[in-house]
Tab-separated table of C-alpha atoms in Angstrom:
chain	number	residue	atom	x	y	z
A	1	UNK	CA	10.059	-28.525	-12.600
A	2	UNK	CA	10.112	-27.125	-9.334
A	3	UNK	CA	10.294	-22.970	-9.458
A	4	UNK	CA	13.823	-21.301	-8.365
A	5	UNK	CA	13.485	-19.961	-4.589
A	6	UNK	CA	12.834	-16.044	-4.307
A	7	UNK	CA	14.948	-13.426	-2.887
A	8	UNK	CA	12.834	-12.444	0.698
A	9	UNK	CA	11.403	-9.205	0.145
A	10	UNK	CA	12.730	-6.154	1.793
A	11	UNK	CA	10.416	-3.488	3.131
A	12	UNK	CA	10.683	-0.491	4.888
A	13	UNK	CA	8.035	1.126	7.480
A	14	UNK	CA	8.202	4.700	7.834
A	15	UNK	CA	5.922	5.965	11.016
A	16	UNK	CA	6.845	7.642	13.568
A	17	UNK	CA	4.532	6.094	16.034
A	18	UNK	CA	5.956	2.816	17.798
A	19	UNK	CA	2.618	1.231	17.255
A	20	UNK	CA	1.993	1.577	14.242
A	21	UNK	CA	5.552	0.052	13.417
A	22	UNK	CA	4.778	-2.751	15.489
A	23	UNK	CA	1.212	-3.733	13.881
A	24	UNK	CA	2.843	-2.636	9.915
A	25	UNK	CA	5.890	-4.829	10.991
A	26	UNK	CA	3.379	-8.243	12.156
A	27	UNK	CA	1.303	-7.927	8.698
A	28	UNK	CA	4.093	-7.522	6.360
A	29	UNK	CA	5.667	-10.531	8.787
A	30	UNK	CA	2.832	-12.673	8.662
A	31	UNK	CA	2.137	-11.963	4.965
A	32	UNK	CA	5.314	-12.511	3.756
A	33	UNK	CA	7.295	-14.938	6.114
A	34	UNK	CA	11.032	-14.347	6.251
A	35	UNK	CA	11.220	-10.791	5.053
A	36	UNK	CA	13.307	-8.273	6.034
A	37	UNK	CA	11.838	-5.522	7.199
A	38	UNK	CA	13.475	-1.799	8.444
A	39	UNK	CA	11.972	0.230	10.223
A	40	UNK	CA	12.151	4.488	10.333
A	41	UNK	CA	10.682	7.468	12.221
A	42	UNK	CA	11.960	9.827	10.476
A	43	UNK	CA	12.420	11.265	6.550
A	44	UNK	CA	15.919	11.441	7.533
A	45	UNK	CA	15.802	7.805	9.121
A	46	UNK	CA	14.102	6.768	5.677
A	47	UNK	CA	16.845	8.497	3.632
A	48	UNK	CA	19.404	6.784	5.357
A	49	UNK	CA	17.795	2.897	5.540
A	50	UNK	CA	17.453	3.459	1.565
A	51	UNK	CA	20.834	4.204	1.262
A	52	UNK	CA	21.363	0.947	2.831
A	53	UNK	CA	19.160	-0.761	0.777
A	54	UNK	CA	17.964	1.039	-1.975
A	55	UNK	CA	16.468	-2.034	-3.402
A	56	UNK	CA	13.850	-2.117	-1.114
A	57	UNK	CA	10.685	-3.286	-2.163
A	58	UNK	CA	7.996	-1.531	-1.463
A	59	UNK	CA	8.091	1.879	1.193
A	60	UNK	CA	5.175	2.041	3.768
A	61	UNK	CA	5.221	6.284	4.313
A	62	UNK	CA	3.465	8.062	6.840
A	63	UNK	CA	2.834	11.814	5.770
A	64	UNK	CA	2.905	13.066	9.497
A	65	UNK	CA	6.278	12.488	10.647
A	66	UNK	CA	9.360	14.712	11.100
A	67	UNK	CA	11.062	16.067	8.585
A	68	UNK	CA	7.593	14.932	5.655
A	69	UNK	CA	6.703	18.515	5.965
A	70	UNK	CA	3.119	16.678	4.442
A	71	UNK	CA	3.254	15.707	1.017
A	72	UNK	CA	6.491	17.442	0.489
A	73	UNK	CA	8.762	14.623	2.075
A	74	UNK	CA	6.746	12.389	-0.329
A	75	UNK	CA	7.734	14.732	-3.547
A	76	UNK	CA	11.180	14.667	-2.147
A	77	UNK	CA	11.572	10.668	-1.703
A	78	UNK	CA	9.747	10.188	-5.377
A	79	UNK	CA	12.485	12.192	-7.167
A	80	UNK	CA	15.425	10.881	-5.114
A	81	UNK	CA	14.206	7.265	-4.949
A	82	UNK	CA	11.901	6.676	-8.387
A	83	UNK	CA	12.090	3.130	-8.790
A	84	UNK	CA	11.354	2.175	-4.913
A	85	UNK	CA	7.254	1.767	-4.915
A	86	UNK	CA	5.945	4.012	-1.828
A	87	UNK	CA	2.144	3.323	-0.134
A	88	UNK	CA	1.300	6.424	1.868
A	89	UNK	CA	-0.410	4.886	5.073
A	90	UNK	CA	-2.181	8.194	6.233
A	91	UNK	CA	-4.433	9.062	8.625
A	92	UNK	CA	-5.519	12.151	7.211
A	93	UNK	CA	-8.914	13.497	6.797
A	94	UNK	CA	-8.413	15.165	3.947
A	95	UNK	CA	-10.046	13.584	0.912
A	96	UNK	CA	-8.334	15.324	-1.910
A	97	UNK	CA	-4.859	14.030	-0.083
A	98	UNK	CA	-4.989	10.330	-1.344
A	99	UNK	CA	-5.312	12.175	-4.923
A	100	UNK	CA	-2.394	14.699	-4.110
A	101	UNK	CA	0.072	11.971	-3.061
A	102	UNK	CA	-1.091	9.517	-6.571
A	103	UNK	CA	-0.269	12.614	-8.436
A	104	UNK	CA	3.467	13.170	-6.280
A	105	UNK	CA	4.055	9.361	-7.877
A	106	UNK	CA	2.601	7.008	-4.620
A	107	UNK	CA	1.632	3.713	-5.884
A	108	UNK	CA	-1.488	3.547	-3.239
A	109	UNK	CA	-2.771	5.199	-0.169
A	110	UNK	CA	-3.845	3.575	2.529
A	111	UNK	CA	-5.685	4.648	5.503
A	112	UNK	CA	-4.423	3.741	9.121
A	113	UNK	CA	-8.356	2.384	9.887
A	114	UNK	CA	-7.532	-0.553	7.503
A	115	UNK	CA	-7.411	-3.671	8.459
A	116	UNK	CA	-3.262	-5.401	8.668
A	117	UNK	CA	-5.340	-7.901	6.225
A	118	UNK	CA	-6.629	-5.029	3.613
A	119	UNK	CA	-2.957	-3.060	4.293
A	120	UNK	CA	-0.916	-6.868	3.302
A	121	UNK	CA	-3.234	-7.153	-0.018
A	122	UNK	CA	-2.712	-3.518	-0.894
A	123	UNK	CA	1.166	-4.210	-0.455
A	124	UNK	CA	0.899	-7.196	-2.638
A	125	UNK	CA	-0.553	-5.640	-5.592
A	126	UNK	CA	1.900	-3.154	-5.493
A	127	UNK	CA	4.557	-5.853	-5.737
A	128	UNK	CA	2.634	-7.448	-8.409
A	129	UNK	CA	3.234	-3.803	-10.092
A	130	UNK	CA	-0.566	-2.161	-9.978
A	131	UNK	CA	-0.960	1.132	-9.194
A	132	UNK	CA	-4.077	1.704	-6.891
A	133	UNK	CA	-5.131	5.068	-8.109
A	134	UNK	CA	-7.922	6.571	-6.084
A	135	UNK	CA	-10.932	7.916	-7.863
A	136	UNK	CA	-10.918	10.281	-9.948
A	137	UNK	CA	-11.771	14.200	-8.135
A	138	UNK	CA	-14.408	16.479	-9.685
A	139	UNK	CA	-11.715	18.576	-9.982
A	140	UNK	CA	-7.913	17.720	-10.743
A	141	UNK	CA	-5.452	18.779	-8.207
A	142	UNK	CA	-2.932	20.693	-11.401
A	143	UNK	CA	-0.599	21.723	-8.884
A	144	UNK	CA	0.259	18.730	-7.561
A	145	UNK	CA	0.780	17.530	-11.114
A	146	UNK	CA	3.010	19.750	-12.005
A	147	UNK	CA	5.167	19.903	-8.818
A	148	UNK	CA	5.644	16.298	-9.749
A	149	UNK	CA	8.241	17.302	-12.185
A	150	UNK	CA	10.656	19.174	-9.695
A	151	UNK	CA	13.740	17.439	-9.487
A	152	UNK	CA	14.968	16.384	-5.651
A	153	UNK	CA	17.374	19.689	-5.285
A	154	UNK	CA	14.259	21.881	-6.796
A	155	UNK	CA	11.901	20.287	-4.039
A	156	UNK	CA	14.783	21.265	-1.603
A	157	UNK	CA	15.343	24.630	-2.788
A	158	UNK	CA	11.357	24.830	-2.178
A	159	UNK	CA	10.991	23.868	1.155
A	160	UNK	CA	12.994	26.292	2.307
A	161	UNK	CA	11.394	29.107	0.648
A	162	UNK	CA	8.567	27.780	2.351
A	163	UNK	CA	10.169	27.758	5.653
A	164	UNK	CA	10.727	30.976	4.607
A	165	UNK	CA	14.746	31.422	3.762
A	166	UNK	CA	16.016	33.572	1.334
A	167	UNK	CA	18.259	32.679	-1.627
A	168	UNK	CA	21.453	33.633	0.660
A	169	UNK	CA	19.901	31.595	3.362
A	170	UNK	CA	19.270	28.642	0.956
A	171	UNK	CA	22.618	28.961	-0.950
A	172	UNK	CA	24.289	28.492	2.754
A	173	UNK	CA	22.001	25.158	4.261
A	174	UNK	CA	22.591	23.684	0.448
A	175	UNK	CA	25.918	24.414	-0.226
A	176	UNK	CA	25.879	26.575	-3.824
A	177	UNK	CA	26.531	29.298	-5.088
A	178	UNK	CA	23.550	32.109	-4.739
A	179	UNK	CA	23.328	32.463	-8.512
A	180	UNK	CA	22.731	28.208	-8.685
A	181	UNK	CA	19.741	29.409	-6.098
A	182	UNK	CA	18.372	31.919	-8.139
A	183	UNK	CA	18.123	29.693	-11.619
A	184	UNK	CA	16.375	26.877	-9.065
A	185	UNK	CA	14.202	29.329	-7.852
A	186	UNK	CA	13.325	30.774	-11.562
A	187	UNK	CA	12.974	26.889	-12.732
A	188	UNK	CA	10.836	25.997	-9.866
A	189	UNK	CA	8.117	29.061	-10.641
A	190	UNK	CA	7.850	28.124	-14.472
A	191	UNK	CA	7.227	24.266	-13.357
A	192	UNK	CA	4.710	25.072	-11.073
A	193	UNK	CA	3.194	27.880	-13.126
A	194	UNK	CA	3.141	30.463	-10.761
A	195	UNK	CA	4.308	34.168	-11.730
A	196	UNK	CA	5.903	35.083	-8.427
A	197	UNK	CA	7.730	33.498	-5.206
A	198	UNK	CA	5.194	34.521	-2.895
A	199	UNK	CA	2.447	32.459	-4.941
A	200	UNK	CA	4.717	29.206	-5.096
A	201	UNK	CA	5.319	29.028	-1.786
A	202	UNK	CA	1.080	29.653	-0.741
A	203	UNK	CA	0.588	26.769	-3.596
A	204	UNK	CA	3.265	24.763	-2.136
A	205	UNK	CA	1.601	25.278	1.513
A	206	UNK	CA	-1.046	23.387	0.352
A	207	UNK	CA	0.870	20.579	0.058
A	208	UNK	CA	0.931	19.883	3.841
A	209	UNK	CA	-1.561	18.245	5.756
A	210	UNK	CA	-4.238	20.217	7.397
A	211	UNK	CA	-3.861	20.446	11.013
A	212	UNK	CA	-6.050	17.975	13.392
């Protein structure tokens, strides 16, 4: 008995370089003829082609893009979006990020050297529902770990302590109350296991990618 035809997959590539878009969009269209594929420069642009289709397969994320803010944007996508798979495609030089962003929930990182062939495997066995963790570091990145369990408005509420706001600041570009700020902000430092707001927001600093 022939097998019942599949629904075309449905990816989204999230890079802010044209390039890059082009040569993600020809592997996934040569891998998998007929799917659709969106295509975002933006976190804002990804936020908004997941609202169109939040089924989307699998996520292709770059961590250097407007808006990412590093690993942050990643965090932030996780919590809002947990059942859409994400591959960080990174060019960063950084070897404890690929660790970072499997700890912030990505289901494999891939570096932009990669071949479109090695990138099209690594997108099918995230389909095929493996997670590619990356070896294990001497050391465990904890904070990572534990930012893992901020909720999206918590990661919100922390990126603009670290872009420097204050609760009245934050309470205004969110749209609360400042009390509602201050319990986030109390939440936040007992998740991340930090004893003051000035050491969450140096740990959360760390979360971005070092500078070329």
């Amino acid at each position: 008995m022939a097998e019942p035809p599949t629904e075309p997959r449905a990816f989204l590539i999230a890079d802010d370089h044209p390039m890059v878009r082009d040569a993600l969009r020809t592997a996934l269209a040569q891998a998998f003829p007929g799917a659709a594929i969106a295509l975002a420069g933006s976190l804002a642009e990804v936020e908004a082609e997941l609202d169109v289709q939040p089924e989307t397969d699998v996520l292709l994320l770059d961590l250097d893009m407007p808006g990412m803010d590093g690993l942050t944007g990643l965090a932030l996508l996780r919590s809002e979006r947990p059942t859409v798979p994400i591959i960080v495609v990174s060019a960063a030089r950084d070897a404890a990020i690929p660790r970072r962003a499997y700890d912030l929930g990505a289901a494999a990182y891939v570096d932009k050297s990669a071949s479109l062939e090695e990138i099209a495997a690594t997108v099918r066995a995230v389909l095929d529902g493996e997670i590619l963790a990356p070896p294990e570091a001497a050391a465990p990145d904890s904070f990572a770990q534990r930012a893992a369990q901020l909720t999206p408005q918590q990661w919100r509420v922390l990126a603009l302590m670290v872009h420097g706001d204050q609760n009245k600041q934050i309470a205004y570009k969110l749209g609360v109350g400042e009390p509602t700020v201050k319990a986030h902000v109390t939440v936040i430092l007992r998740k991340l296991g930090v004893r003051s707001r000035t050491q969450a927001v140096i740990e959360a600093r760390g979360l971005a990618l070092p500078q070329a």
